[in-house]
Coordinates of C-alpha atoms in Angstrom, one line a residue:
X1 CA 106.3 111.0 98.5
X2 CA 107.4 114.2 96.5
X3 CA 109.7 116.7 95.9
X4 CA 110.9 120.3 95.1
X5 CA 113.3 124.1 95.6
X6 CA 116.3 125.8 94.7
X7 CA 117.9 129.3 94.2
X8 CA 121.6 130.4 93.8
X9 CA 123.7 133.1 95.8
X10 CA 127.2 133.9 96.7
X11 CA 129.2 132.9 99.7
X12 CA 130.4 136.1 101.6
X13 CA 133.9 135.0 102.9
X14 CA 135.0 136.7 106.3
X15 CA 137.8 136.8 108.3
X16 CA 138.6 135.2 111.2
X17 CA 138.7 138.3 113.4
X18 CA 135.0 139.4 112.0
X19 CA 133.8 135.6 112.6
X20 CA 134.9 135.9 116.0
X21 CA 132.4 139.2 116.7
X22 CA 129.8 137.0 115.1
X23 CA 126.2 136.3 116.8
X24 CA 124.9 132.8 115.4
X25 CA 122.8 134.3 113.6
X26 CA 125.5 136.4 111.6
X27 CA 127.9 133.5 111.6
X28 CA 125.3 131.5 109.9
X29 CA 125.4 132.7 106.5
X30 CA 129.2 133.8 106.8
X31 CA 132.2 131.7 105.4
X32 CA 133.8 129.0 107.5
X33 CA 137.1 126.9 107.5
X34 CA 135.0 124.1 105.1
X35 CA 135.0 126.7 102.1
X36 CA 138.2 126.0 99.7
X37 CA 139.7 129.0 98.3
X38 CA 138.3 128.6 95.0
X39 CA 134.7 129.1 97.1
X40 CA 133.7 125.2 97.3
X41 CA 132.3 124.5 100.4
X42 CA 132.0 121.4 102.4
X43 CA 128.5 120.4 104.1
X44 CA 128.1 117.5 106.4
X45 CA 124.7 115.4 106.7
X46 CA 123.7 112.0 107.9
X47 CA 120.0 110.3 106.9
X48 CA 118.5 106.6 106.8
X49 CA 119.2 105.0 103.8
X50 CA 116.3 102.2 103.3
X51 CA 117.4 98.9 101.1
X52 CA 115.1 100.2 98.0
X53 CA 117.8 103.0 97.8
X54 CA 120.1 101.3 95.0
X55 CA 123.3 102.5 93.2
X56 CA 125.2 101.8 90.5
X57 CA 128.5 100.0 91.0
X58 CA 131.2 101.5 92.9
X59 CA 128.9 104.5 93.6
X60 CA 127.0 106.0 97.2
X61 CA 125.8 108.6 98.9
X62 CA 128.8 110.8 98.7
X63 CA 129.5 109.8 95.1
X64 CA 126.8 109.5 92.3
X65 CA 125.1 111.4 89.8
X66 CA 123.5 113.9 91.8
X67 CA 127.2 115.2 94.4
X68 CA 128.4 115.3 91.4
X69 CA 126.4 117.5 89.8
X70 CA 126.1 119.8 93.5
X71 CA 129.9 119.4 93.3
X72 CA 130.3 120.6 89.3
X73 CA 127.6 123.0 89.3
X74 CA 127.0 124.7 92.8
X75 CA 130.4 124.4 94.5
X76 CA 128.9 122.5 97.3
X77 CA 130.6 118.6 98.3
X78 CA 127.8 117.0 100.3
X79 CA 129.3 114.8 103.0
X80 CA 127.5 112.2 104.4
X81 CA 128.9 110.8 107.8
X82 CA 126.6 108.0 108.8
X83 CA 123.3 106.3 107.7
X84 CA 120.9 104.0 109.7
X85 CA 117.9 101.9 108.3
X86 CA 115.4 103.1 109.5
X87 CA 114.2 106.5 111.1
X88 CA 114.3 104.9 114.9
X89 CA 118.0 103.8 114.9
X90 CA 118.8 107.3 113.2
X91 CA 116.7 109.1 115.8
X92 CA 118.4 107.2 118.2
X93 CA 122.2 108.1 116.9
X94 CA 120.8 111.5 117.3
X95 CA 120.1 111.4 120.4
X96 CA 123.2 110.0 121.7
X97 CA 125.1 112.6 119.3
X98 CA 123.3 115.3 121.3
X99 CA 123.5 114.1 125.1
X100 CA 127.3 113.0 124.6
X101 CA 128.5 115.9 123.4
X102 CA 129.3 115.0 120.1
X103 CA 129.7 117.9 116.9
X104 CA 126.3 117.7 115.3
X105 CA 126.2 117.7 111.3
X106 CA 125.9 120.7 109.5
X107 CA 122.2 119.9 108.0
X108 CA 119.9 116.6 108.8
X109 CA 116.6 115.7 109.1
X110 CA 114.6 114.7 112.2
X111 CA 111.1 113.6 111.9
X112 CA 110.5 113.1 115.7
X113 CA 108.6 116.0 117.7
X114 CA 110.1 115.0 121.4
X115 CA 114.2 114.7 119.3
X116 CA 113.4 118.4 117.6
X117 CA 112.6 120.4 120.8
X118 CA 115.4 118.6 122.6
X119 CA 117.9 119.5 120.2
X120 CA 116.0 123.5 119.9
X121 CA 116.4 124.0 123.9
X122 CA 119.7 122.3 123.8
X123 CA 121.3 125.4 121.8
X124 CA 122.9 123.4 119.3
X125 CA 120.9 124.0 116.3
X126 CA 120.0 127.9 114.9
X127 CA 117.1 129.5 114.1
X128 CA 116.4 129.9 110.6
X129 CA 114.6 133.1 110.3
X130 CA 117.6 135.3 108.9
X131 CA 118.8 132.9 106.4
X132 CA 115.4 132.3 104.6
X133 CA 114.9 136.3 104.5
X134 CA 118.5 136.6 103.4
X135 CA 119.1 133.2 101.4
X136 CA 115.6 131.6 100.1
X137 CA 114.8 132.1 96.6
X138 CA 111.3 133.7 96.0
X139 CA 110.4 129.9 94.8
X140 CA 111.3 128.9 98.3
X141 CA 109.9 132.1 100.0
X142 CA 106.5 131.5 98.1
X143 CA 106.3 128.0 99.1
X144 CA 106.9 129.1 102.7
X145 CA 104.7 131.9 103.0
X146 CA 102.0 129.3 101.3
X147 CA 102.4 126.5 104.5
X148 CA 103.2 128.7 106.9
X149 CA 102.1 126.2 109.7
X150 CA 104.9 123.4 108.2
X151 CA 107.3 125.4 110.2
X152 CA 105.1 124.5 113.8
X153 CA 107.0 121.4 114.5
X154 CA 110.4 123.6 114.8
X155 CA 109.4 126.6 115.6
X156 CA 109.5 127.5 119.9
X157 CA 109.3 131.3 121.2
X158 CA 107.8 132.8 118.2
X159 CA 111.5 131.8 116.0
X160 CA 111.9 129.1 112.9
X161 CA 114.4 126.2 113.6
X162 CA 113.9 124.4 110.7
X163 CA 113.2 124.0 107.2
X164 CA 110.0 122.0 106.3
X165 CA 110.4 118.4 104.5
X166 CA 107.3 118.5 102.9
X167 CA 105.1 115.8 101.9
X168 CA 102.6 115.6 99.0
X169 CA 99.9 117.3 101.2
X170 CA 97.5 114.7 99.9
X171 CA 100.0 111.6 98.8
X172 CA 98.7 109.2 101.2
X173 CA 95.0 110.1 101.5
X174 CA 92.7 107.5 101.1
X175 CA 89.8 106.5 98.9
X176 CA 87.6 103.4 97.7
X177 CA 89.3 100.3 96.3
X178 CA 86.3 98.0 94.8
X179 CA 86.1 94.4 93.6
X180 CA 84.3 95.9 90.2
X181 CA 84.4 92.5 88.6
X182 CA 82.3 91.7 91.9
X183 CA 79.6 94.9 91.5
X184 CA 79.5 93.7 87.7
X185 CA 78.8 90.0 88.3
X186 CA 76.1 91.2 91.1
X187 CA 74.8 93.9 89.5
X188 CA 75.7 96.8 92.0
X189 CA 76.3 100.3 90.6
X190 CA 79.6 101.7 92.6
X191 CA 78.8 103.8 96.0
X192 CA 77.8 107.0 96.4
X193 CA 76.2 107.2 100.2
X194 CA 77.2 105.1 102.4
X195 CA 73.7 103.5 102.6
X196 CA 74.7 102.5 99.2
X197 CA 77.7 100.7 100.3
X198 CA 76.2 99.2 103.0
X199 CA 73.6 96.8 100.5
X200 CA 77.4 96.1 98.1
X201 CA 78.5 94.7 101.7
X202 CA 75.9 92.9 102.4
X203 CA 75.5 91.8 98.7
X204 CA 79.6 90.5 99.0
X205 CA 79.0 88.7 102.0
X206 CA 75.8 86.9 101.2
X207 CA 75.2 86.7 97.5
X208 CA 79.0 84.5 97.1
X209 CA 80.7 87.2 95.1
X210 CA 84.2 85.0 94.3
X211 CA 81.1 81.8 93.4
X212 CA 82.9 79.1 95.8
X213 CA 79.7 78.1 96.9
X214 CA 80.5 79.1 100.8
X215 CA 79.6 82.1 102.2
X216 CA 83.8 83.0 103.1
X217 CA 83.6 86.7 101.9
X218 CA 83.7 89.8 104.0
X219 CA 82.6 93.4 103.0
X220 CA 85.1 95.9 104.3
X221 CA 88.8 95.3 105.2
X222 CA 89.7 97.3 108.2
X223 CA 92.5 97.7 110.1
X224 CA 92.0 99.1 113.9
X225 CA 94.7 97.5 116.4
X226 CA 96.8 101.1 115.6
X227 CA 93.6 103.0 115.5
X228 CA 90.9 103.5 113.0
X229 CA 92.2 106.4 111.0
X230 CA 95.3 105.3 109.5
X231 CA 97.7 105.1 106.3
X232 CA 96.4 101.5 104.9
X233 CA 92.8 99.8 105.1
X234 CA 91.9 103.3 106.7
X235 CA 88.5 103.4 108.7
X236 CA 88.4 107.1 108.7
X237 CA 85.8 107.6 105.7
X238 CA 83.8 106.5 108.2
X239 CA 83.8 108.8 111.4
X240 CA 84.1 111.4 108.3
X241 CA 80.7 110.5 107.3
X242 CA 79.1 111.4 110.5
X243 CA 81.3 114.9 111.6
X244 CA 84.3 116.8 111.3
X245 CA 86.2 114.6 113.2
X246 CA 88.4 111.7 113.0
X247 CA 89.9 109.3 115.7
X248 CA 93.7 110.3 116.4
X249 CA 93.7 113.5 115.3
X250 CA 93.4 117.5 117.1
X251 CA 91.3 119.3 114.7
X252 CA 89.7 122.6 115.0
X253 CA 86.4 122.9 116.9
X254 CA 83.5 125.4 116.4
X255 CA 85.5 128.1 118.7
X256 CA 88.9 127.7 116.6
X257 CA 90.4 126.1 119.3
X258 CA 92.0 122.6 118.6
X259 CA 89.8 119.4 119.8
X260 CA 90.9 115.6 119.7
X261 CA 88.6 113.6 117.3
X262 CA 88.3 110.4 119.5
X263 CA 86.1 112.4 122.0
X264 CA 83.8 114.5 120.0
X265 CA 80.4 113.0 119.5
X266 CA 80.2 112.1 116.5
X267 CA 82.6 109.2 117.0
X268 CA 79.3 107.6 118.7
X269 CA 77.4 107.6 115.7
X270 CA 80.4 106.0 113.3
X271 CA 80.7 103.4 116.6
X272 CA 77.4 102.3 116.2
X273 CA 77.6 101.7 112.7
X274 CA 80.6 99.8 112.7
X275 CA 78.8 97.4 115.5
X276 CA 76.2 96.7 112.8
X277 CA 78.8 96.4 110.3
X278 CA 80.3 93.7 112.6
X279 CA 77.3 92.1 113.3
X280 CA 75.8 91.6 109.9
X281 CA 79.1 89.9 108.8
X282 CA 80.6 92.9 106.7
X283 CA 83.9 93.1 108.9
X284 CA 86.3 90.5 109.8
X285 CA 86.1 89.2 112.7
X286 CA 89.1 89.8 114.1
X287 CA 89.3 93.2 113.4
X288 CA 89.8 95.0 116.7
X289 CA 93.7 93.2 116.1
X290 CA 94.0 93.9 112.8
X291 CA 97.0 96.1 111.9
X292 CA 97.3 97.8 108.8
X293 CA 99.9 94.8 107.4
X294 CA 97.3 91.8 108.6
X295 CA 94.3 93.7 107.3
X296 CA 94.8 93.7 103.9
X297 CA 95.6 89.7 103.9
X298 CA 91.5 89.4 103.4
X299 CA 91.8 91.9 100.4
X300 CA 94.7 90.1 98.8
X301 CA 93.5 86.3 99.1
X302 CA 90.2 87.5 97.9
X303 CA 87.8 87.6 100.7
X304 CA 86.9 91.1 101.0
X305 CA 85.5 93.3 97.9
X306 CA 86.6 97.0 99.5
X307 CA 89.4 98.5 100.8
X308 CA 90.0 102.4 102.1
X309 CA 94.0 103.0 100.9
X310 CA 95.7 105.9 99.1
X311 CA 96.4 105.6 95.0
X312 CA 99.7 104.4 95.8
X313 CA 97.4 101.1 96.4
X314 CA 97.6 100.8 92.8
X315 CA 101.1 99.2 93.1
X316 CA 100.9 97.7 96.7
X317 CA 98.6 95.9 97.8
X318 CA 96.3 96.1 94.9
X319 CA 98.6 94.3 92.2
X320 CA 98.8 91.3 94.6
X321 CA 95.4 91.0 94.8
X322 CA 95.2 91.0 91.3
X323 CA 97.8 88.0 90.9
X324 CA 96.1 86.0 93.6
X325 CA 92.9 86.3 92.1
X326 CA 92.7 85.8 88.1
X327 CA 90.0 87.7 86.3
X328 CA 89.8 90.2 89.3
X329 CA 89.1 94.0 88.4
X330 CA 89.8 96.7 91.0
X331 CA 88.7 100.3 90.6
X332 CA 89.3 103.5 92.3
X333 CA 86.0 105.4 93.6
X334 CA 85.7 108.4 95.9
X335 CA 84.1 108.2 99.3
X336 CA 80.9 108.2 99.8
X337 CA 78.3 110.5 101.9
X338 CA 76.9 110.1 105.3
X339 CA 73.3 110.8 105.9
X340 CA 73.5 114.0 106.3
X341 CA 75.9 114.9 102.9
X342 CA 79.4 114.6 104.9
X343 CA 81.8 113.1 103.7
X344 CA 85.7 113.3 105.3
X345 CA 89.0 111.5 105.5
X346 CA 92.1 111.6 107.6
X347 CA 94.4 113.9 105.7
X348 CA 98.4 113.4 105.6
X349 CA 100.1 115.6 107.2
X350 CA 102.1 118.7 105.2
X351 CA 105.8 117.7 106.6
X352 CA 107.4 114.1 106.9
X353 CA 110.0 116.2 108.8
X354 CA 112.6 119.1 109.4
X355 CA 115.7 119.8 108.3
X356 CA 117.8 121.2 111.4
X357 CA 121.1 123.4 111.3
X358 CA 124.0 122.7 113.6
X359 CA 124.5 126.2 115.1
X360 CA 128.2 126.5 113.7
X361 CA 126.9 125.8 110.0
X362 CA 128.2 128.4 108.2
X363 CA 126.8 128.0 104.7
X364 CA 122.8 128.5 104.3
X365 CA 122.9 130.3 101.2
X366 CA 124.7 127.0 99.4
X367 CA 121.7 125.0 101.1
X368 CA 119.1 127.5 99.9
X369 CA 120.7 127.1 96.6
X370 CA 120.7 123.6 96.1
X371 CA 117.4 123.0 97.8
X372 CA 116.0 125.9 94.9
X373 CA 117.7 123.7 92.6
X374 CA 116.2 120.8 93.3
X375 CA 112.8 122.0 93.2
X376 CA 113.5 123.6 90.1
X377 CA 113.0 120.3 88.6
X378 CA 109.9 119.6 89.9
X379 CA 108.5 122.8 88.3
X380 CA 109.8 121.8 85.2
X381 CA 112.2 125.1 85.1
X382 CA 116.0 123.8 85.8
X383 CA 118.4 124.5 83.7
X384 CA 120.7 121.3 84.9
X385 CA 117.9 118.7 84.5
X386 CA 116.0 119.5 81.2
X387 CA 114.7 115.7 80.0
X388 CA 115.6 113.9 83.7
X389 CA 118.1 114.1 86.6
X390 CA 120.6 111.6 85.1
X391 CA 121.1 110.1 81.6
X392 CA 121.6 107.0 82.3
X393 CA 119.5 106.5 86.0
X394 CA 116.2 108.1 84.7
X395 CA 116.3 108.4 81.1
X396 CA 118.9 108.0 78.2
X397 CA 119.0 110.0 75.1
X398 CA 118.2 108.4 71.3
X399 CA 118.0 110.2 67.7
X400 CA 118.6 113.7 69.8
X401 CA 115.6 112.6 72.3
X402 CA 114.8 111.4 75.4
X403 CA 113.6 108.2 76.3
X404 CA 112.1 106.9 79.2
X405 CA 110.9 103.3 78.8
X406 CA 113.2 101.1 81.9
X407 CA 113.9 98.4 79.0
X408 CA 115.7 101.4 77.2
X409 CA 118.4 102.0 80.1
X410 CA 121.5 99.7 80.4
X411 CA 121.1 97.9 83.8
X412 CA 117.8 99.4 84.6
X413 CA 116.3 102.2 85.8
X414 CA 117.6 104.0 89.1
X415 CA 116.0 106.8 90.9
X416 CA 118.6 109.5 91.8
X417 CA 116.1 111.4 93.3
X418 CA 116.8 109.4 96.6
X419 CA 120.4 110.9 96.9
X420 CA 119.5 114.3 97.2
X421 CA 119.6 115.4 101.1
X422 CA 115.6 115.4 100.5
X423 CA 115.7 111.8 99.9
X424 CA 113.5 111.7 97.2
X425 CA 112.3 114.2 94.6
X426 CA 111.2 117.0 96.9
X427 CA 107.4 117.7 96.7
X428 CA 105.0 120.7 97.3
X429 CA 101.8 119.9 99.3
X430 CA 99.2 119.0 96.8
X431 CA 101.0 119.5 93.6
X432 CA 102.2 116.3 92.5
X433 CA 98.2 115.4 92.6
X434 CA 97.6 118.5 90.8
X435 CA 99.8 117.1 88.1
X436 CA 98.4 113.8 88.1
X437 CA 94.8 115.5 87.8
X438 CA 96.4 117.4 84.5
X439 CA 98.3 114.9 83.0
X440 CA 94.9 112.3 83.5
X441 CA 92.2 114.3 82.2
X442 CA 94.0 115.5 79.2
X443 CA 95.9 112.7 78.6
X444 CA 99.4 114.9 77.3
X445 CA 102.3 113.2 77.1
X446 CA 105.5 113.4 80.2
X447 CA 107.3 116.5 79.2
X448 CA 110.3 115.0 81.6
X449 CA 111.4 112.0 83.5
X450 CA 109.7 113.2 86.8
X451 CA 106.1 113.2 85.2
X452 CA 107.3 110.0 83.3
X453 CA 108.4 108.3 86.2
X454 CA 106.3 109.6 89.5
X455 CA 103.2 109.6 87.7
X456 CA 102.4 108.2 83.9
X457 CA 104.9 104.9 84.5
X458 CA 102.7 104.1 88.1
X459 CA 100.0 103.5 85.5
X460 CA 95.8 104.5 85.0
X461 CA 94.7 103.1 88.0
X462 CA 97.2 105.1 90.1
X463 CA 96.7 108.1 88.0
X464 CA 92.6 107.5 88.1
X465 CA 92.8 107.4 92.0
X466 CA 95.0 110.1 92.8
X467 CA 92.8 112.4 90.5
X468 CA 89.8 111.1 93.0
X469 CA 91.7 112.1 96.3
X470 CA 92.6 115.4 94.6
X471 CA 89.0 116.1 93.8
X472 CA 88.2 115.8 97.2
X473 CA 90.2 117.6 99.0
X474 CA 87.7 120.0 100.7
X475 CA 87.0 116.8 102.7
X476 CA 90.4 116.3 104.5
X477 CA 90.7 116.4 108.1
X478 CA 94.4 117.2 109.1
X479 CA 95.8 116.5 112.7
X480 CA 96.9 120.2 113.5
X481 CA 98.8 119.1 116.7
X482 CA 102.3 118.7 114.9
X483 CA 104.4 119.8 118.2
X484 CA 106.3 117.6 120.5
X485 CA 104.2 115.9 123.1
X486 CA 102.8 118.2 125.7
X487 CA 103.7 117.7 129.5
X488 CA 100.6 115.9 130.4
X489 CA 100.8 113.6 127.4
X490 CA 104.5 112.3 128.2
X491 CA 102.9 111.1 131.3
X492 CA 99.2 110.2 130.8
X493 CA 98.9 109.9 126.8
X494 CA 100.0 106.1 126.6
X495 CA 97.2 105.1 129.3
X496 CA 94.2 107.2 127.3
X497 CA 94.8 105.9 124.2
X498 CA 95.1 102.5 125.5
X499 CA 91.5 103.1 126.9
X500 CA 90.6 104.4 123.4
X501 CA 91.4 101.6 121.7
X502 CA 90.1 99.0 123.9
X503 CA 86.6 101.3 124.1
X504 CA 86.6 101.4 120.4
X505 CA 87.0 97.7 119.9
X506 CA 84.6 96.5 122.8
X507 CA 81.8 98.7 120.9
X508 CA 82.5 97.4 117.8
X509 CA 82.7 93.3 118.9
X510 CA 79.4 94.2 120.9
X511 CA 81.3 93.7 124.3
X512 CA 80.4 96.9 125.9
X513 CA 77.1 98.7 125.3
X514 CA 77.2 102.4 122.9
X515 CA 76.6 104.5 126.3
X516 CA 80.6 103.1 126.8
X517 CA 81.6 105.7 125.0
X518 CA 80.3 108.1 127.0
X519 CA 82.1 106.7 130.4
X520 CA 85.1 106.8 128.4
X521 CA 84.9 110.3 127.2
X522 CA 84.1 111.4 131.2
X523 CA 87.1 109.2 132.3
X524 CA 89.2 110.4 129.7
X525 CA 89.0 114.2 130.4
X526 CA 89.5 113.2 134.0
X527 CA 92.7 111.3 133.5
X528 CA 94.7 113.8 132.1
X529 CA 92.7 114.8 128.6
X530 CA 91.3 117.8 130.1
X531 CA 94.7 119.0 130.8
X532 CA 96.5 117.8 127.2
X533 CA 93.8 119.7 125.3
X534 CA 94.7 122.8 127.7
X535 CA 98.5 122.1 126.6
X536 CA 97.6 121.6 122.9
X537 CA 96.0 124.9 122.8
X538 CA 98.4 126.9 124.5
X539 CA 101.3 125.2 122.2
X540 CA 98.8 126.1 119.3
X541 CA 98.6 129.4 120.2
X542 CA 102.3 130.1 120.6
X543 CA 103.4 129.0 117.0
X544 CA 101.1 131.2 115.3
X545 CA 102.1 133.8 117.4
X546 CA 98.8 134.3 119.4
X547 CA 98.5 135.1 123.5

């Protein structure tokens, strides 16, 4: 969901006879046959390319607004040799690239663990230790140093194999989405405990919030069938209110050492009060095969009044609810407290995935470069993109100014921050949030297209919510297990959380008694957990560069 980096630095051209005495390490950031003689270089790529990805005519990856400007401006022709829709049919060409044998591209992105170490232990793709000491900017080298652990999902034997593609650190954390014009018409002051949200919930499903006459409204919409921390009509707030834990996720315990959420007691606590939940009427009932896509169907016909979802909610699904429900009024609150004062979320990860780099890539001071480059602009310090990345796409220029209103540009607005090799603007954990947080509370005006168009344009409610989630922060719980699965887990991982779920949801419906939880924590340590957590740790240990 974000975007940033960049630096500039010279090619050092070698000959043939010095390339062939090079290590890979040393022919990484020498010339290769792909540079011109005027110093252009050549760099190959391949990436999904999704349908909201639009261009203007006759243009494409390899030729729009933004290899143009790499081409013009940094010497660098991006070539990209195939796109697939989604991220498993590109994993998927990947894979069949690496076990046929075929020439891998210069740079690409791979965002599954198992597809990373494959290609790492196959020797086809090259540490990246060198080129960042050598090549990164001190932007980049800053950024690094700040996320050290982004680099654990590519990093085996103590060396880097890839360069972080970093999410917004916060971007898809979730908080409260209320039914206000419901709190108003009852007379219910938002939550701040969950006690408190408890008597709104029991007030929406008894007291005929949407005035039909028929008691048809839930409290709550939750989404479980993929687990009960997730992206959309998230249940974590929950299990956060009890502990320091959440299900789905490794998290630190009291010794340091990493622990998986779903067996740590205070899941039994948050278990019990989502039976009650259940059997006071507050949930659907249907939850336990609720995904996150059928879950928020209740929210957007208008038959629940609260749903856990990230400020992004503000566009999707929130603005549907609105237009199926005239005179509705949805606000953004934080989450609220457990009994004891705890309060917690699932957090988003820091990386959406890594960029790899074929072994024979001869050219990581251009990539350093242009990567610098693009985060320039996110920083609001590029020289190339002062007002926006394209007149035209993103903004257009009247009386000497910029403008950024979509009626303003012929055929529309376009976001050419999807052609960059980041595909999107790139980001820095937490700082477009830390932007939004600025630009809300003292209400300045976009100084370019990127705080005009990621954040002011997405509107109050998105910029109210975000500001929420970045105010509590200190409440995230991040899944630190961000390696490819462990031994034990490629054989026994499917079955456990297949017990998991089915526990989960047989507490919940009532079907099974709380003490279930406890057989399933016994039977899950004995059917391989014990063993995975073993494997986590050791993994953890290794990429910080502990014995």
């Amino acid at each position: 969901m974000l975007k940033k980096v960049f630096t500039t630095l010279t090619v050092t051209v070698l000959t043939a006879g010095v390339l062939a005495g090079c290590t890979d390490n040393e022919s990484a950031s020498s010339g290769s046959s792909s540079e011109s003689k005027d110093g252009k270089v050549t760099i190959t790529t391949v990436r999904t390319l999704k349908d909201d990805t639009k261009f203007r005519d006759g243009e494409d990856l390899n030729n729009n607004p933004i290899t143009r400007w790499s081409e013009k401006e940094l010497g660098i022709t991006w070539k990209t040799l195939w796109t697939a829709p989604n991220d498993e049919q590109y994993h998927n060409k990947i894979r069949l690239s690496l076990s046929s044998g075929q020439k891998l591209p210069d740079v690409f992105k791979v965002s599954d663990g198992q597809l990373i170490s494959d290609l790492i232990r196959s020797g086809k793709v090259m540490p990246v230790d060198e080129a960042i000491e050598k090549y990164a900017s001190p932007r980049l080298k800053k950024i690094f140093n700040q996320f050290p652990e982004a680099f654990y999902p590519a990093t085996v034997d103590g060396k880097r194999y890839g360069i972080p593609r970093f999410s917004g650190g916060n971007g898809s954390d979730s908080l409260l989405w209320i039914r206000k014009d419901w709190l108003d018409k009852l007379g219910l002051q938002p939550p701040k405990t969950i006690e408190d949200l408890e008597k709104i919930m029991d007030a929406f499903v008894n007291k005929d919030p949407d005035g039909n006459g028929k008691k048809d409204t839930i409290g709550l919409t939750l989404a479980s069938k993929n687990g009960l921390a997730t992206w959309l009509a998230d249940g974590s707030f929950i299990f956060g209110a009890y502990g320091n834990y959440v299900p789905g996720s490794w998290s630190k315990g009291e010794d340091g050492s990493l622990v998986y959420g779903s067996v740590q007691p205070s899941m039994k606590k948050a278990l019990e009060k989502l039976n009650e939940w259940y059997k006071k009427g507050y949930l659907d009932k249907e939850v336990g095969i609720l995904d996150e896509q059928t879950a928020i169907e209740s929210f957007v016909s208008g038959k629940s009044g609260i749903i856990s979802a990230p400020p992004w909610a503000a566009d999707w699904p929130i603005t549907d609810a609105l237009k199926n429900n005239p005179g509705a009024v949805v606000e953004p609150y934080p989450l609220p407290s457990g009994p004891d004062g705890k309060i917690g979320r699932r957090g988003e990860g820091l990386v959406t995935g890594m960029f790899l780099f074929s072994k024979d890539f001869k050219h990581m001071d251009k990539f350093f470069e242009y990567l610098d480059e693009a985060f320039a602009y996110v920083y609001n310090d590029s020289k190339y993109f002062k007002y926006g990345l394209a007149e035209g796409y993103d903004y257009v220029m009247k009386d000497g100014k910029p403008v950024y209103d979509d009626k303003e540009i012929p055929n529309g607005r376009l976001d050419p921050g999807a052609y960059f090799i980041t595909e999107a603007i790139p980001t820095v954990p937490y700082m477009l949030y830390d932007l939004v947080e600025e630009l809300y509370t003292t209400k300045r005006e976009p100084k370019n297209a990127y705080e005009y168009t990621r954040i002011v344009s997405l509107g109050d409610s998105f910029m109210k919510a975000a500001t929420i989630v970045n105010q509590q922060n200190q409440y995230r719980i991040e899944n630190e297990f961000t390696g490819p699965p462990t031994k034990t887990m490629q054989k026994r991982f499917e079955f456990l959380t297949k017990m998991e779920r089915e526990t989960f949801a047989n507490i919940i419906y009532g079907r099974a008694p709380l003490s279930a939880f406890d057989d399933f924590v016994k039977k899950w340590e004995e059917s391989g957990g014990k063993e995975i957590t073993k494997e986590v740790n050791e993994w953890y240990q290794s990429v910080k560069g502990e014995k």
